[in-house]
Amino acid sequence: DIVVTQSPDSLAVSLGERATINCKSSQSVLYSSDNKNYFAWYQQKPGQSPKLLIYWASTRESGVPDRFSGSGSGTDFTLTISSLQAEDVAVYYCQQYYSTPFTFGPGTKVDIK
Amino acid sequence: EVQLVESGGGLVQPGGSLRLSCAASGFTFSSHAMSWVRQAPGKGLEWVSVIRGSGDYTYYTNSVKGRFTISRDNSKSTLYLQMNTLRAEDTAVYYCAKNNDNSSYSASDSWGQGTLVTVSS
């Protein structure tokens, strides 16, 4: 099974500042046949269901604010919130869907400093 | 608007069975893979299973193989999860999710509100 790790476990960022979350998979999730990274980012606000933010590692889901961006390839990925807003307080999860079981990272809790 | 409504959760004794349902609307159900993802109380997300749009391919996480069965009825736009031989560690909120492609190897772009399964004597 592919193991996905996240760092940090939590972070507190001032409003308007940048937040960066990192994920690492235990093996590459880049599929050579289509040159796509099978990697996604989700946001889960307190008491709510998860919401897809980014797929194919860097493609923003429709309706997601452009302050959210995803980058990386192979085994190392980053979610960046360029200017943190109050409504971004949530737990963020990464997931690989390259190989079953499609494992999630343990989550990163983002708060306002 | 995509809507996913889960039902069928509840309290069950260890070793018991439950069948979860997920009624879908607002999209062409048969054209999308569908997933189940669970979340134990206070814990992170755990992927459980996925089924392709036609229902011909299914995949499971290791801990539920042989106990859980995912299926779908495209004529009713409904996804199911039959859960047998339930264990305490299966206690979780179970989310139904629509994938953004017919392929099982895709991300989940819409999620239901979840249904709570509690396994306890």
Short mmCIF file of N, CA, C and O in Angstrom, two decimals, chain A residues 8-109:
data_model
loop_
_atom_site.label_atom_id
_atom_site.label_comp_id
_atom_site.label_asym_id
_atom_site.label_seq_id
_atom_site.Cartn_x
_atom_site.Cartn_y
_atom_site.Cartn_z
N PRO A 8 2.86 20.26 8.19
CA PRO A 8 2.86 19.85 9.59
C PRO A 8 1.52 19.22 9.98
O PRO A 8 0.61 19.17 9.16
N ASP A 9 1.41 18.79 11.24
CA ASP A 9 0.13 18.28 11.74
C ASP A 9 -0.87 19.41 11.86
O ASP A 9 -2.08 19.22 11.67
N SER A 10 -0.37 20.58 12.23
CA SER A 10 -1.22 21.75 12.36
C SER A 10 -0.38 23.00 12.15
O SER A 10 0.85 22.96 12.32
N LEU A 11 -1.05 24.06 11.76
CA LEU A 11 -0.36 25.34 11.66
C LEU A 11 -1.35 26.48 11.86
O LEU A 11 -2.54 26.33 11.56
N ALA A 12 -0.82 27.58 12.39
CA ALA A 12 -1.61 28.78 12.62
C ALA A 12 -0.97 29.91 11.83
O ALA A 12 0.23 30.18 11.97
N VAL A 13 -1.78 30.56 11.01
CA VAL A 13 -1.29 31.59 10.11
C VAL A 13 -2.13 32.85 10.29
O VAL A 13 -3.35 32.76 10.47
N SER A 14 -1.50 34.00 10.20
CA SER A 14 -2.24 35.26 10.31
C SER A 14 -3.10 35.47 9.06
O SER A 14 -2.76 34.99 7.97
N LEU A 15 -4.21 36.16 9.24
CA LEU A 15 -5.07 36.48 8.11
C LEU A 15 -4.27 37.21 7.04
O LEU A 15 -3.49 38.12 7.34
N GLY A 16 -4.44 36.78 5.78
CA GLY A 16 -3.74 37.40 4.66
C GLY A 16 -2.35 36.82 4.40
O GLY A 16 -1.73 37.16 3.38
N GLU A 17 -1.87 35.97 5.29
CA GLU A 17 -0.55 35.38 5.10
C GLU A 17 -0.66 34.04 4.37
O GLU A 17 -1.75 33.47 4.23
N ARG A 18 0.49 33.53 3.96
CA ARG A 18 0.53 32.28 3.20
C ARG A 18 0.57 31.08 4.12
O ARG A 18 1.27 31.08 5.15
N ALA A 19 -0.16 30.03 3.73
CA ALA A 19 -0.13 28.75 4.43
C ALA A 19 0.33 27.67 3.45
O ALA A 19 -0.15 27.63 2.31
N THR A 20 1.23 26.83 3.90
CA THR A 20 1.78 25.78 3.05
C THR A 20 1.71 24.44 3.74
O THR A 20 2.14 24.31 4.90
N ILE A 21 1.14 23.46 3.04
CA ILE A 21 1.01 22.11 3.57
C ILE A 21 1.71 21.16 2.60
O ILE A 21 1.56 21.29 1.38
N ASN A 22 2.47 20.24 3.17
CA ASN A 22 3.22 19.30 2.35
C ASN A 22 2.73 17.88 2.52
O ASN A 22 2.31 17.48 3.62
N CYS A 23 2.76 17.12 1.45
CA CYS A 23 2.45 15.70 1.48
C CYS A 23 3.51 14.92 0.73
O CYS A 23 4.05 15.40 -0.27
N LYS A 24 3.76 13.75 1.25
CA LYS A 24 4.74 12.87 0.60
C LYS A 24 4.13 11.48 0.50
O LYS A 24 3.57 10.96 1.47
N SER A 25 4.24 10.88 -0.68
CA SER A 25 3.77 9.51 -0.86
C SER A 25 4.96 8.57 -0.87
O SER A 25 6.06 8.96 -1.30
N SER A 26 4.75 7.34 -0.42
CA SER A 26 5.85 6.39 -0.28
C SER A 26 6.35 5.87 -1.62
O SER A 26 7.42 5.26 -1.68
N GLN A 27 5.57 6.08 -2.67
CA GLN A 27 6.03 5.78 -4.02
C GLN A 27 5.41 6.76 -5.01
O GLN A 27 4.42 7.42 -4.67
N SER A 28 6.00 6.85 -6.16
CA SER A 28 5.54 7.82 -7.15
C SER A 28 4.10 7.56 -7.56
O SER A 28 3.69 6.40 -7.73
N VAL A 29 3.34 8.64 -7.70
CA VAL A 29 1.96 8.55 -8.17
C VAL A 29 1.83 9.18 -9.55
O VAL A 29 0.73 9.51 -10.00
N LEU A 30 2.95 9.34 -10.22
CA LEU A 30 2.97 9.85 -11.59
C LEU A 30 2.87 8.68 -12.54
O LEU A 30 3.73 7.80 -12.58
N TYR A 31 1.79 8.66 -13.31
CA TYR A 31 1.54 7.58 -14.27
C TYR A 31 2.18 7.97 -15.59
O TYR A 31 1.80 8.98 -16.19
N SER A 32 3.12 7.19 -16.04
CA SER A 32 3.91 7.56 -17.22
C SER A 32 3.07 7.60 -18.50
O SER A 32 3.36 8.39 -19.40
N SER A 33 2.02 6.79 -18.55
CA SER A 33 1.23 6.71 -19.79
C SER A 33 0.49 8.01 -20.12
O SER A 33 0.29 8.33 -21.29
N ASP A 34 0.07 8.72 -19.08
CA ASP A 34 -0.65 9.97 -19.31
C ASP A 34 0.02 11.18 -18.67
O ASP A 34 -0.48 12.30 -18.77
N ASN A 35 1.17 10.94 -18.03
CA ASN A 35 1.94 12.02 -17.40
C ASN A 35 1.11 12.80 -16.38
O ASN A 35 1.25 14.02 -16.25
N LYS A 36 0.24 12.09 -15.67
CA LYS A 36 -0.59 12.74 -14.65
C LYS A 36 -0.22 12.20 -13.27
O LYS A 36 0.06 11.01 -13.12
N ASN A 37 -0.22 13.11 -12.31
CA ASN A 37 -0.05 12.72 -10.92
C ASN A 37 -1.42 12.46 -10.33
O ASN A 37 -2.28 13.37 -10.29
N TYR A 38 -1.64 11.24 -9.85
CA TYR A 38 -2.94 10.84 -9.32
C TYR A 38 -3.02 11.25 -7.85
O TYR A 38 -2.94 10.43 -6.93
N PHE A 39 -3.21 12.54 -7.64
CA PHE A 39 -3.09 13.12 -6.31
C PHE A 39 -4.10 14.25 -6.17
O PHE A 39 -4.26 15.05 -7.08
N ALA A 40 -4.77 14.30 -5.00
CA ALA A 40 -5.82 15.28 -4.76
C ALA A 40 -5.69 15.89 -3.37
O ALA A 40 -5.06 15.32 -2.47
N TRP A 41 -6.31 17.06 -3.23
CA TRP A 41 -6.39 17.77 -1.95
C TRP A 41 -7.86 18.04 -1.62
O TRP A 41 -8.62 18.45 -2.50
N TYR A 42 -8.20 17.84 -0.34
CA TYR A 42 -9.55 18.07 0.13
C TYR A 42 -9.52 18.99 1.36
O TYR A 42 -8.56 18.99 2.13
N GLN A 43 -10.61 19.72 1.53
CA GLN A 43 -10.80 20.58 2.68
C GLN A 43 -12.01 20.07 3.47
O GLN A 43 -13.06 19.78 2.88
N GLN A 44 -11.88 19.96 4.78
CA GLN A 44 -13.02 19.59 5.60
C GLN A 44 -13.17 20.61 6.72
O GLN A 44 -12.33 20.65 7.64
N LYS A 45 -14.22 21.40 6.64
CA LYS A 45 -14.51 22.36 7.69
C LYS A 45 -15.23 21.66 8.84
O LYS A 45 -15.87 20.62 8.62
N PRO A 46 -15.15 22.22 10.04
CA PRO A 46 -15.79 21.58 11.20
C PRO A 46 -17.26 21.28 10.95
O PRO A 46 -18.02 22.15 10.52
N GLY A 47 -17.64 20.03 11.21
CA GLY A 47 -19.03 19.62 11.08
C GLY A 47 -19.52 19.45 9.66
O GLY A 47 -20.72 19.23 9.44
N GLN A 48 -18.62 19.53 8.68
CA GLN A 48 -19.02 19.41 7.28
C GLN A 48 -18.38 18.20 6.60
O GLN A 48 -17.43 17.61 7.11
N SER A 49 -18.91 17.88 5.45
CA SER A 49 -18.31 16.83 4.62
C SER A 49 -17.08 17.39 3.91
O SER A 49 -16.95 18.60 3.74
N PRO A 50 -16.18 16.51 3.49
CA PRO A 50 -15.01 16.98 2.73
C PRO A 50 -15.41 17.62 1.41
O PRO A 50 -16.48 17.34 0.86
N LYS A 51 -14.52 18.47 0.92
CA LYS A 51 -14.73 19.18 -0.35
C LYS A 51 -13.46 19.06 -1.17
O LYS A 51 -12.35 19.28 -0.66
N LEU A 52 -13.61 18.70 -2.43
CA LEU A 52 -12.45 18.59 -3.32
C LEU A 52 -11.94 19.98 -3.69
O LEU A 52 -12.71 20.84 -4.13
N LEU A 53 -10.64 20.19 -3.50
CA LEU A 53 -10.01 21.46 -3.88
C LEU A 53 -9.21 21.34 -5.17
O LEU A 53 -9.31 22.15 -6.07
N ILE A 54 -8.35 20.30 -5.22
CA ILE A 54 -7.36 20.14 -6.27
C ILE A 54 -7.32 18.67 -6.68
O ILE A 54 -7.38 17.79 -5.81
N TYR A 55 -7.23 18.40 -7.99
CA TYR A 55 -7.01 17.04 -8.46
C TYR A 55 -5.94 17.07 -9.54
O TYR A 55 -5.55 18.15 -10.01
N TRP A 56 -5.45 15.89 -9.93
CA TRP A 56 -4.26 15.80 -10.80
C TRP A 56 -3.13 16.68 -10.25
O TRP A 56 -2.38 17.29 -11.02
N ALA A 57 -3.06 16.78 -8.95
CA ALA A 57 -2.01 17.49 -8.21
C ALA A 57 -2.06 19.01 -8.32
O ALA A 57 -1.63 19.70 -7.39
N SER A 58 -2.58 19.52 -9.44
CA SER A 58 -2.52 20.98 -9.62
C SER A 58 -3.73 21.58 -10.31
O SER A 58 -3.76 22.81 -10.55
N THR A 59 -4.74 20.77 -10.63
CA THR A 59 -5.94 21.28 -11.29
C THR A 59 -6.96 21.71 -10.24
O THR A 59 -7.42 20.88 -9.45
N ARG A 60 -7.29 22.97 -10.22
CA ARG A 60 -8.24 23.49 -9.24
C ARG A 60 -9.66 23.08 -9.63
O ARG A 60 -10.08 23.25 -10.79
N GLU A 61 -10.41 22.59 -8.67
CA GLU A 61 -11.80 22.22 -8.89
C GLU A 61 -12.61 23.49 -9.19
O GLU A 61 -12.32 24.58 -8.66
N SER A 62 -13.62 23.35 -10.02
CA SER A 62 -14.48 24.48 -10.35
C SER A 62 -15.06 25.12 -9.09
O SER A 62 -15.55 24.43 -8.19
N GLY A 63 -14.99 26.46 -9.03
CA GLY A 63 -15.55 27.18 -7.90
C GLY A 63 -14.61 27.38 -6.73
O GLY A 63 -14.93 28.11 -5.79
N VAL A 64 -13.45 26.74 -6.77
CA VAL A 64 -12.48 26.90 -5.68
C VAL A 64 -11.70 28.19 -5.90
O VAL A 64 -11.20 28.45 -7.00
N PRO A 65 -11.59 29.02 -4.87
CA PRO A 65 -10.88 30.31 -5.03
C PRO A 65 -9.46 30.12 -5.50
O PRO A 65 -8.79 29.14 -5.14
N ASP A 66 -8.95 31.07 -6.28
CA ASP A 66 -7.62 30.89 -6.86
C ASP A 66 -6.50 31.13 -5.85
O ASP A 66 -5.32 31.00 -6.21
N ARG A 67 -6.85 31.44 -4.61
CA ARG A 67 -5.79 31.50 -3.59
C ARG A 67 -5.31 30.09 -3.20
O ARG A 67 -4.27 29.95 -2.57
N PHE A 68 -6.06 29.07 -3.60
CA PHE A 68 -5.65 27.69 -3.38
C PHE A 68 -4.91 27.18 -4.62
O PHE A 68 -5.41 27.28 -5.74
N SER A 69 -3.72 26.64 -4.42
CA SER A 69 -2.98 26.07 -5.54
C SER A 69 -2.25 24.81 -5.09
O SER A 69 -1.85 24.69 -3.93
N GLY A 70 -2.11 23.89 -6.03
CA GLY A 70 -1.40 22.65 -5.76
C GLY A 70 -0.20 22.52 -6.68
O GLY A 70 -0.24 22.95 -7.83
N SER A 71 0.86 21.95 -6.16
CA SER A 71 2.07 21.75 -6.96
C SER A 71 2.74 20.46 -6.55
O SER A 71 2.36 19.82 -5.56
N GLY A 72 3.75 20.08 -7.33
CA GLY A 72 4.52 18.88 -7.02
C GLY A 72 4.33 17.80 -8.05
O GLY A 72 3.42 17.86 -8.90
N SER A 73 5.17 16.78 -7.96
CA SER A 73 5.11 15.66 -8.89
C SER A 73 5.85 14.47 -8.29
O SER A 73 6.77 14.65 -7.48
N GLY A 74 5.42 13.29 -8.70
CA GLY A 74 6.11 12.08 -8.25
C GLY A 74 5.71 11.68 -6.84
O GLY A 74 4.72 10.99 -6.65
N THR A 75 6.50 12.10 -5.87
CA THR A 75 6.23 11.72 -4.48
C THR A 75 6.02 12.90 -3.54
O THR A 75 5.64 12.71 -2.38
N ASP A 76 6.28 14.11 -4.00
CA ASP A 76 6.22 15.28 -3.12
C ASP A 76 5.26 16.33 -3.66
O ASP A 76 5.41 16.79 -4.80
N PHE A 77 4.32 16.73 -2.81
CA PHE A 77 3.25 17.63 -3.22
C PHE A 77 3.03 18.71 -2.17
O PHE A 77 3.27 18.49 -0.98
N THR A 78 2.53 19.86 -2.65
CA THR A 78 2.30 21.00 -1.77
C THR A 78 0.97 21.65 -2.09
O THR A 78 0.61 21.81 -3.26
N LEU A 79 0.22 21.98 -1.02
CA LEU A 79 -0.97 22.82 -1.14
C LEU A 79 -0.61 24.17 -0.55
O LEU A 79 -0.14 24.24 0.59
N THR A 80 -0.86 25.22 -1.31
CA THR A 80 -0.57 26.57 -0.85
C THR A 80 -1.86 27.39 -0.83
O THR A 80 -2.62 27.39 -1.80
N ILE A 81 -2.08 28.04 0.30
CA ILE A 81 -3.15 29.04 0.40
C ILE A 81 -2.43 30.38 0.42
O ILE A 81 -1.73 30.70 1.39
N SER A 82 -2.56 31.15 -0.64
CA SER A 82 -1.69 32.32 -0.81
C SER A 82 -1.99 33.44 0.18
O SER A 82 -1.09 34.17 0.60
N SER A 83 -3.25 33.58 0.55
CA SER A 83 -3.65 34.65 1.46
C SER A 83 -4.80 34.10 2.32
O SER A 83 -5.95 34.11 1.89
N LEU A 84 -4.46 33.64 3.50
CA LEU A 84 -5.43 32.92 4.33
C LEU A 84 -6.62 33.80 4.71
O LEU A 84 -6.44 34.95 5.16
N GLN A 85 -7.80 33.25 4.53
CA GLN A 85 -9.04 33.93 4.93
C GLN A 85 -9.66 33.18 6.10
O GLN A 85 -9.38 32.00 6.32
N ALA A 86 -10.54 33.87 6.82
CA ALA A 86 -11.15 33.25 8.00
C ALA A 86 -11.91 31.98 7.65
O ALA A 86 -11.93 31.01 8.42
N GLU A 87 -12.50 31.96 6.46
CA GLU A 87 -13.29 30.79 6.05
C GLU A 87 -12.43 29.60 5.65
O GLU A 87 -12.96 28.52 5.33
N ASP A 88 -11.12 29.76 5.66
CA ASP A 88 -10.22 28.66 5.29
C ASP A 88 -9.85 27.79 6.49
O ASP A 88 -9.11 26.80 6.33
N VAL A 89 -10.32 28.15 7.68
CA VAL A 89 -10.06 27.33 8.85
C VAL A 89 -10.70 25.96 8.63
O VAL A 89 -11.92 25.84 8.41
N ALA A 90 -9.88 24.92 8.66
CA ALA A 90 -10.34 23.58 8.28
C ALA A 90 -9.21 22.60 8.48
O ALA A 90 -8.09 22.97 8.82
N VAL A 91 -9.54 21.33 8.28
CA VAL A 91 -8.52 20.29 8.16
C VAL A 91 -8.36 19.97 6.68
O VAL A 91 -9.36 19.80 5.96
N TYR A 92 -7.13 19.90 6.25
CA TYR A 92 -6.83 19.63 4.85
C TYR A 92 -6.20 18.24 4.72
O TYR A 92 -5.28 17.89 5.46
N TYR A 93 -6.73 17.46 3.77
CA TYR A 93 -6.25 16.11 3.53
C TYR A 93 -5.74 15.98 2.10
O TYR A 93 -6.34 16.53 1.17
N CYS A 94 -4.68 15.22 1.94
CA CYS A 94 -4.25 14.84 0.60
C CYS A 94 -4.59 13.37 0.39
O CYS A 94 -4.80 12.62 1.37
N GLN A 95 -4.67 12.96 -0.86
CA GLN A 95 -5.03 11.58 -1.19
C GLN A 95 -4.35 11.18 -2.49
O GLN A 95 -4.31 11.96 -3.45
N GLN A 96 -3.85 9.95 -2.51
CA GLN A 96 -3.37 9.39 -3.77
C GLN A 96 -4.43 8.45 -4.32
O GLN A 96 -5.04 7.68 -3.57
N TYR A 97 -4.69 8.55 -5.62
CA TYR A 97 -5.63 7.63 -6.26
C TYR A 97 -4.94 6.93 -7.43
O TYR A 97 -5.55 6.60 -8.45
N TYR A 98 -3.66 6.66 -7.24
CA TYR A 98 -2.84 5.98 -8.24
C TYR A 98 -2.96 4.47 -8.12
O TYR A 98 -2.95 3.74 -9.11
N SER A 99 -3.09 4.02 -6.86
CA SER A 99 -3.09 2.58 -6.63
C SER A 99 -3.98 2.28 -5.44
O SER A 99 -3.91 2.98 -4.42
N THR A 100 -4.84 1.25 -5.58
CA THR A 100 -5.70 0.90 -4.45
C THR A 100 -4.90 0.18 -3.38
O THR A 100 -3.98 -0.59 -3.70
N PRO A 101 -5.22 0.41 -2.11
CA PRO A 101 -6.23 1.33 -1.58
C PRO A 101 -5.82 2.79 -1.73
O PRO A 101 -4.66 3.14 -1.53
N PHE A 102 -6.79 3.62 -2.06
CA PHE A 102 -6.52 5.04 -2.31
C PHE A 102 -6.34 5.78 -0.99
O PHE A 102 -7.28 6.33 -0.45
N THR A 103 -5.16 5.84 -0.50
CA THR A 103 -4.88 6.32 0.85
C THR A 103 -4.89 7.83 0.98
O THR A 103 -4.44 8.56 0.09
N PHE A 104 -5.41 8.28 2.14
CA PHE A 104 -5.39 9.68 2.53
C PHE A 104 -4.20 9.93 3.47
O PHE A 104 -3.77 9.03 4.20
N GLY A 105 -3.73 11.17 3.47
CA GLY A 105 -2.83 11.60 4.52
C GLY A 105 -3.60 11.79 5.81
O GLY A 105 -4.83 11.83 5.80
N PRO A 106 -2.89 11.96 6.93
CA PRO A 106 -3.54 12.07 8.24
C PRO A 106 -4.24 13.41 8.48
O PRO A 106 -4.99 13.54 9.45
N GLY A 107 -4.00 14.39 7.63
CA GLY A 107 -4.65 15.68 7.78
C GLY A 107 -3.77 16.74 8.42
O GLY A 107 -2.89 16.43 9.23
N THR A 108 -4.01 17.98 8.04
CA THR A 108 -3.34 19.15 8.62
C THR A 108 -4.40 20.15 9.03
O THR A 108 -5.22 20.57 8.20
N LYS A 109 -4.39 20.50 10.30
CA LYS A 109 -5.37 21.47 10.80
C LYS A 109 -4.82 22.88 10.63
O LYS A 109 -3.72 23.18 11.10
#
